[in-house]
CSV table of C-alpha atoms in Angstrom, one decimal:
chain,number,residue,atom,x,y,z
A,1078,UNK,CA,-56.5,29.0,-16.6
A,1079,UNK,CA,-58.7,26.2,-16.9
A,1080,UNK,CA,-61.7,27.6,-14.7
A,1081,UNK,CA,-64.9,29.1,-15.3
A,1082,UNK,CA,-64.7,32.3,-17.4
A,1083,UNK,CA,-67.1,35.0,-17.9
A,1084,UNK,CA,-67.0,37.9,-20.1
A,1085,UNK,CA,-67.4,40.7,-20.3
A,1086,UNK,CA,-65.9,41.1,-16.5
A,1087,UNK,CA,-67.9,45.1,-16.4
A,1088,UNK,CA,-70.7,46.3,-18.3
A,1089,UNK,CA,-72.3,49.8,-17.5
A,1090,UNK,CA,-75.6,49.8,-19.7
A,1091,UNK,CA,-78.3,52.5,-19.7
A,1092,UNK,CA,-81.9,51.7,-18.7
A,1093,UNK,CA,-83.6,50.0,-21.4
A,1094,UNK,CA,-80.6,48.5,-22.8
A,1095,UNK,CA,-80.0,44.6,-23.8
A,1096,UNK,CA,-76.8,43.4,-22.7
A,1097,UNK,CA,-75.7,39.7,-22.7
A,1098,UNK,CA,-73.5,37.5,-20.9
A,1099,UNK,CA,-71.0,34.7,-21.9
A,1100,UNK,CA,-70.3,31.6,-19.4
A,1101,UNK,CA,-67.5,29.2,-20.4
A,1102,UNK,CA,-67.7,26.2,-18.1
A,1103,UNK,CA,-64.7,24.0,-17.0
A,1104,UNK,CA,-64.5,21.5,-20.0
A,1105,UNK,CA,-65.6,18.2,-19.2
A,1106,UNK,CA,-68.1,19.6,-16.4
A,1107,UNK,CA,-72.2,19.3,-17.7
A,1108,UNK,CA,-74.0,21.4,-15.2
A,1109,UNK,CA,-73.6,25.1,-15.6
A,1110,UNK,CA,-75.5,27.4,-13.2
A,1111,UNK,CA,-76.3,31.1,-12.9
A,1112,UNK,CA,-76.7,32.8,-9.9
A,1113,UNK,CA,-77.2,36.4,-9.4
A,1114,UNK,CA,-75.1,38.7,-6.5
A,1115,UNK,CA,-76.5,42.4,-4.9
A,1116,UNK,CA,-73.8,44.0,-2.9
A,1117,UNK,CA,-74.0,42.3,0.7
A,1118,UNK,CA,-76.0,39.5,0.2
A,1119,UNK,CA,-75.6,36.0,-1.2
A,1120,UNK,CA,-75.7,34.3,-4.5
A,1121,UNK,CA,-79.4,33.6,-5.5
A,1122,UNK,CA,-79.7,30.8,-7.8
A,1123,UNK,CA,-81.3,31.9,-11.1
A,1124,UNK,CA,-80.8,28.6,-13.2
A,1125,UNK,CA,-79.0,25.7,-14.2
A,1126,UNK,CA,-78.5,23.3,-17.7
A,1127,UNK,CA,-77.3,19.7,-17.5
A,1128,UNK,CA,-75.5,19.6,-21.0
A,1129,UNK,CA,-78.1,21.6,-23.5
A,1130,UNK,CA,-80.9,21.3,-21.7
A,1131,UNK,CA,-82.4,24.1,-18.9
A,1132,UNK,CA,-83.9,22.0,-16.3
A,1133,UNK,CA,-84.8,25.0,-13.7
A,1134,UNK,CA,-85.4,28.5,-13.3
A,1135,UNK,CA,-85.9,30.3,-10.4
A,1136,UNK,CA,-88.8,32.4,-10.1
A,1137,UNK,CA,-86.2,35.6,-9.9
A,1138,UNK,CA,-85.5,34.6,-13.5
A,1139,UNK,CA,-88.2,37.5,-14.9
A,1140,UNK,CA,-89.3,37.2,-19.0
A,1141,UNK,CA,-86.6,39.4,-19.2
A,1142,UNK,CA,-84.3,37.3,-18.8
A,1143,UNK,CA,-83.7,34.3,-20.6
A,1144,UNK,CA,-80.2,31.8,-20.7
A,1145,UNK,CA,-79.1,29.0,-23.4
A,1146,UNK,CA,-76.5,26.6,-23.9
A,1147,UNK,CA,-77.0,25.6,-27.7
A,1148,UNK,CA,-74.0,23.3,-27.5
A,1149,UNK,CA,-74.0,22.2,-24.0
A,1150,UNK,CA,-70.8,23.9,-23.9
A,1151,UNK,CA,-70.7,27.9,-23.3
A,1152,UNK,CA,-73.7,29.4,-22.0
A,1153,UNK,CA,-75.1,32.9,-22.6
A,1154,UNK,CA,-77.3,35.2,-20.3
A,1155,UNK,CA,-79.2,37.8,-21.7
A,1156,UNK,CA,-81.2,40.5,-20.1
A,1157,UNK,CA,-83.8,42.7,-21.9
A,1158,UNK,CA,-85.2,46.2,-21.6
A,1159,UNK,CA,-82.6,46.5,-18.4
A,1160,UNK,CA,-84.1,48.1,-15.3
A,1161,UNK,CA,-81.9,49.9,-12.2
A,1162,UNK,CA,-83.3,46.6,-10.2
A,1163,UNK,CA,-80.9,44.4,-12.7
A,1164,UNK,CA,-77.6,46.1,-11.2
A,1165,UNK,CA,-75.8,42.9,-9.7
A,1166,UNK,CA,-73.2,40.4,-9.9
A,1167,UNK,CA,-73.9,37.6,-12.6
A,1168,UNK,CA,-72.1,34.5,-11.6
A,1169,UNK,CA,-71.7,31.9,-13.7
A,1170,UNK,CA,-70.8,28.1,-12.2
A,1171,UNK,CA,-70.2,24.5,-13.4
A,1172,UNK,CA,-70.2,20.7,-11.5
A,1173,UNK,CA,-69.6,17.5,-13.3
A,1174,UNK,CA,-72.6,15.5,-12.6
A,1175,UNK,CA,-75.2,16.6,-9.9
A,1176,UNK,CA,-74.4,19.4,-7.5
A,1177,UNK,CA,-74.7,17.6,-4.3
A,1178,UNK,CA,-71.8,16.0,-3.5
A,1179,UNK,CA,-70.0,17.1,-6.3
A,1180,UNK,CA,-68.7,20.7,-6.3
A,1181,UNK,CA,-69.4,23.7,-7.8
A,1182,UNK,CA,-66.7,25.6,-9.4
A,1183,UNK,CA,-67.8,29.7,-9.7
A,1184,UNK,CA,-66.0,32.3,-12.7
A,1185,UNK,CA,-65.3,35.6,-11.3
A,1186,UNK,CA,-68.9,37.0,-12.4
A,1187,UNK,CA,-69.9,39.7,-14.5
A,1188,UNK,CA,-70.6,43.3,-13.0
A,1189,UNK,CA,-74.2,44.9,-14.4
A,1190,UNK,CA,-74.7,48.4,-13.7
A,1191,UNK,CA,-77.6,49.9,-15.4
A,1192,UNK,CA,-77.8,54.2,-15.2
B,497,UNK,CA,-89.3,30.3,2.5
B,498,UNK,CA,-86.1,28.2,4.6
B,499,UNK,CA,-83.0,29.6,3.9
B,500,UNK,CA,-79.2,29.2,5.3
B,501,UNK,CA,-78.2,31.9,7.6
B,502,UNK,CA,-75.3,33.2,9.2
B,503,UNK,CA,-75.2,34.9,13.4
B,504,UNK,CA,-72.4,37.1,13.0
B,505,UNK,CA,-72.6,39.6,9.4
B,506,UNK,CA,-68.4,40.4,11.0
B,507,UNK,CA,-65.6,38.6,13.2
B,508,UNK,CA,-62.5,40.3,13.7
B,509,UNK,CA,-59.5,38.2,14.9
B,510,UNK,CA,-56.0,38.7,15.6
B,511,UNK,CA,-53.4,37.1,13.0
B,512,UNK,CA,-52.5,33.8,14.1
B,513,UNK,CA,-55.7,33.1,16.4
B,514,UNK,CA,-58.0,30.5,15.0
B,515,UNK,CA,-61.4,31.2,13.3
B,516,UNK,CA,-64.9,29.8,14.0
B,517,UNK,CA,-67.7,30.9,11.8
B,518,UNK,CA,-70.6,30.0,12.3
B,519,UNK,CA,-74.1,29.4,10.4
B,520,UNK,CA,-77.5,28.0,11.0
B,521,UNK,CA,-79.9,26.4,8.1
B,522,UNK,CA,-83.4,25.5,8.8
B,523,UNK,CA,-83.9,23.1,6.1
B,524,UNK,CA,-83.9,19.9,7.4
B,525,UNK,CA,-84.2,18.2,4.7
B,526,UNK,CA,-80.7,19.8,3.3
B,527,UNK,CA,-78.1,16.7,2.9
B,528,UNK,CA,-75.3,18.6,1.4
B,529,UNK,CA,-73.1,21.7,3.0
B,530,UNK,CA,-70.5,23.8,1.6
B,531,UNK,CA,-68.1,27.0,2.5
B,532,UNK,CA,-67.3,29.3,0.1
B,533,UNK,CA,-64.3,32.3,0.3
B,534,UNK,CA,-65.1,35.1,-1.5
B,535,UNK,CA,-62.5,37.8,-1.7
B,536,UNK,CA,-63.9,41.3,-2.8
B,537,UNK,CA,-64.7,41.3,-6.7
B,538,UNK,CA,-64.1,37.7,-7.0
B,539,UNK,CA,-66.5,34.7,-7.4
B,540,UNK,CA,-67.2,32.6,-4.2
B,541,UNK,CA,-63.9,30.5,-4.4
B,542,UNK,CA,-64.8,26.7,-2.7
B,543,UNK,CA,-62.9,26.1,0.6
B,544,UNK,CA,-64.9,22.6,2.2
B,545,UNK,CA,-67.9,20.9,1.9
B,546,UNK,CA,-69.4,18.1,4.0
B,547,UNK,CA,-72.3,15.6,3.3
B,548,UNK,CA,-75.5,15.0,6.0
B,549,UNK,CA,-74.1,11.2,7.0
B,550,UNK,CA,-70.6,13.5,8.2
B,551,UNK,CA,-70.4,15.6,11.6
B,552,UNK,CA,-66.8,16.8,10.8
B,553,UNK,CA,-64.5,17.1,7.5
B,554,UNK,CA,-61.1,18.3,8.1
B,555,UNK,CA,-58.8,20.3,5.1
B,556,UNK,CA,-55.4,22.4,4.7
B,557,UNK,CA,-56.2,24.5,7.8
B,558,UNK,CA,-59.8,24.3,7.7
B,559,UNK,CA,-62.6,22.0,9.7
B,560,UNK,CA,-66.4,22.3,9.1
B,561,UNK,CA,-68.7,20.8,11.4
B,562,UNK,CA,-71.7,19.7,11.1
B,563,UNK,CA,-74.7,19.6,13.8
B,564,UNK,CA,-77.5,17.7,12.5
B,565,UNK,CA,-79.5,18.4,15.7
B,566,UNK,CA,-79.3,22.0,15.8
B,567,UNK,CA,-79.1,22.4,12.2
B,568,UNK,CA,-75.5,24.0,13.2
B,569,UNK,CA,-72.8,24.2,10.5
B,570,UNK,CA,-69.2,25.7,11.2
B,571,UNK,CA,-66.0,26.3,9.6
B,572,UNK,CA,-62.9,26.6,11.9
B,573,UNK,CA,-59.9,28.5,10.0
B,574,UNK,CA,-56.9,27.8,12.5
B,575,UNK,CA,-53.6,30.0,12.2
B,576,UNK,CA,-55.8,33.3,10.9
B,577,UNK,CA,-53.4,34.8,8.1
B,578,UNK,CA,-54.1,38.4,6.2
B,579,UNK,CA,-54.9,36.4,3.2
B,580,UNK,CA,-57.8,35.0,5.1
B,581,UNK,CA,-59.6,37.8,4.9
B,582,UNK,CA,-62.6,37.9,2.8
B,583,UNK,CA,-66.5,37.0,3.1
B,584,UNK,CA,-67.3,33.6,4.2
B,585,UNK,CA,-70.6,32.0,3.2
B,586,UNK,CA,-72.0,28.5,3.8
B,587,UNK,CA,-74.1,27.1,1.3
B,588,UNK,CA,-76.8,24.4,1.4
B,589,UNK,CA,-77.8,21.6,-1.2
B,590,UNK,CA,-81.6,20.4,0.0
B,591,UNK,CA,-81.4,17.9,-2.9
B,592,UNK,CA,-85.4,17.5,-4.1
B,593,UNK,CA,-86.3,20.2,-6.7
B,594,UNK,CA,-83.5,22.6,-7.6
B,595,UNK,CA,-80.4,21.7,-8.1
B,596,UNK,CA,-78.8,24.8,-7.3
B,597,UNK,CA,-77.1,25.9,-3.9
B,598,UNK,CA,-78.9,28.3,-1.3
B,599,UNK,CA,-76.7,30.7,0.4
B,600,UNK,CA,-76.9,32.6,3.3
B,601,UNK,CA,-75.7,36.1,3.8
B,602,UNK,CA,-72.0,36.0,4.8
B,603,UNK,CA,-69.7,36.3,7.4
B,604,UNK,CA,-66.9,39.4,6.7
B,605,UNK,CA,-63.8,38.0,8.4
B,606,UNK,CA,-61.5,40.8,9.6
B,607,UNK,CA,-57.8,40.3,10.4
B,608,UNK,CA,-56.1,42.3,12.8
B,609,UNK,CA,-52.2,42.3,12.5
């Protein structure tokens, strides 16, 4: 499967916890993107790389939370001191060049439930 | 702050009937559309997009149209199958600033046999 992948699929942390997410973009794409997803409502866009480098973040995107893509390849997501508020979908998503007019490709997200 | 809606949160159609779902944005300045599928505990899954200088983009199945006018957007499924079935959201690209896509809410299309 030459999609986007994200692991680990579930992740049931308790409150306080630091958990982190891996995002493995379609291969020759440079954009990645993170969105977040509470049940019933849309993606929210959190942030996005071109290659290495984080051009945006959203103001949802708390000091808590904080993304990289050393390598301009795989991207992580980590969350800190996880609050009951953090319970979502994290979707990860890639494009080859700018997102407008060229698509965006989601993974299946990563599930966050916090207790 | 402007955001891409949706009217209906559910539409239940028979099997075989066609589809029309419907969404309204309110950022004008939005030059980029897409509709997503996304089946429960999935990703969004891309289905169709369309760009501002288009009023209609026809795929396997699947038309969006666009309605600059009325900042209209709509995605016409025709044949309905059970594997249609699933959460529909369009999406909107306003181009300045981020480059990420605004969603609206979501449509829950429901098949009846």
């Amino acid at each position: 499967d030459t999609g986007v992948s994200q692991d680990p699929r579930h992740k049931i942390t308790k409150r306080g916890q630091n958990v982190t997410f891996r995002c493995d973009p379609i291969s020759e794409h440079n954009r990645l993107y993170w969105y977040r997803q509470t049940l019933g409502q849309g993606p929210e866009f959190l942030t996005y790389f071109q290659n290495e480098a984080q051009l945006e973040k959203s103001r949802l995107l708390s000091d808590r939370f904080s993304a990289e893509r050393p390598k301009g390849s795989f991207s992580t997501l980590e969350i800190q001191r996880t609050e009951q508020g953090d319970s979502a979908m994290y979707l990860c998503a890639s494009s080859f060049g700018q997102g407008d007019g060229n698509t965006i490709y989601f993974g299946e997200g990563s599930w966050l439930t916090v207790v | 702050g402007e955001s891409v809606g949706l009217h209906l949160p559910t539409l239940s159609v028979q099997e075989g009937d066609n589809s029309i779902i419907n969404c309204a944005y309110s950022n004008s300045a939005s030059d980029y559309f897409i509709w997503y599928k996304q089946e429960s505990g999935k990703g969004p899954q891309f289905i169709i997009d369309i760009r501002s200088n288009m009023d209609k983009r026809q795929g396997q199945r699947v038309t969006v149209l666009l309605n600059k006018t009325v900042k209209h957007l709509s995605l016409q499924i025709a044949a309905t199958q059970p594997g249609d079935s699933a959460v529909y959201f369009c999406a909107e690209n306003s181009g300045g600033g981020a480059d990420g896509l605004t969603f609206g809410k979501g449509t829950h299309l429901i098949i009846q046999p």
